[in-house]
Amino acid sequence: MAVLHTNHPVPFGAITLHRIIHLVDQVYLTIRFWRRSNAARKALRGLSDAQLTDIGLHRWQVEQTAGFLRR
């Protein structure tokens, strides 16, 4: 079995840079999911009750369904 020694120090600022990139990535994903759920909510609100029934939803489920799309 091979042993990997990792006792060497990481380059200065590498961890900070990684954390900043991770933060930016999380902000980007949050905004993207928020926009997607808002678009879905807007589209579902524009449907009539008959159209919602055709796709198996009720008017009160629109917010719940749009929120589910955020995940």
XYZ file of C-alpha atoms in Angstrom, residues 37 40-41 44 57-58 60-70:
17
model
C -37.851 29.710 -9.073
C -41.396 29.171 -12.608
C -43.607 31.015 -10.124
C -47.440 29.056 -12.979
C -51.691 21.316 -9.432
C -53.998 23.552 -7.479
C -52.408 26.972 -3.542
C -49.566 24.678 -4.654
C -47.928 27.217 -6.978
C -45.651 28.730 -4.295
C -44.730 25.305 -2.981
C -43.886 23.989 -6.437
C -41.823 27.034 -7.409
C -39.927 26.771 -4.119
C -39.217 23.108 -4.828
C -37.527 24.070 -8.099
C -34.933 26.091 -6.167
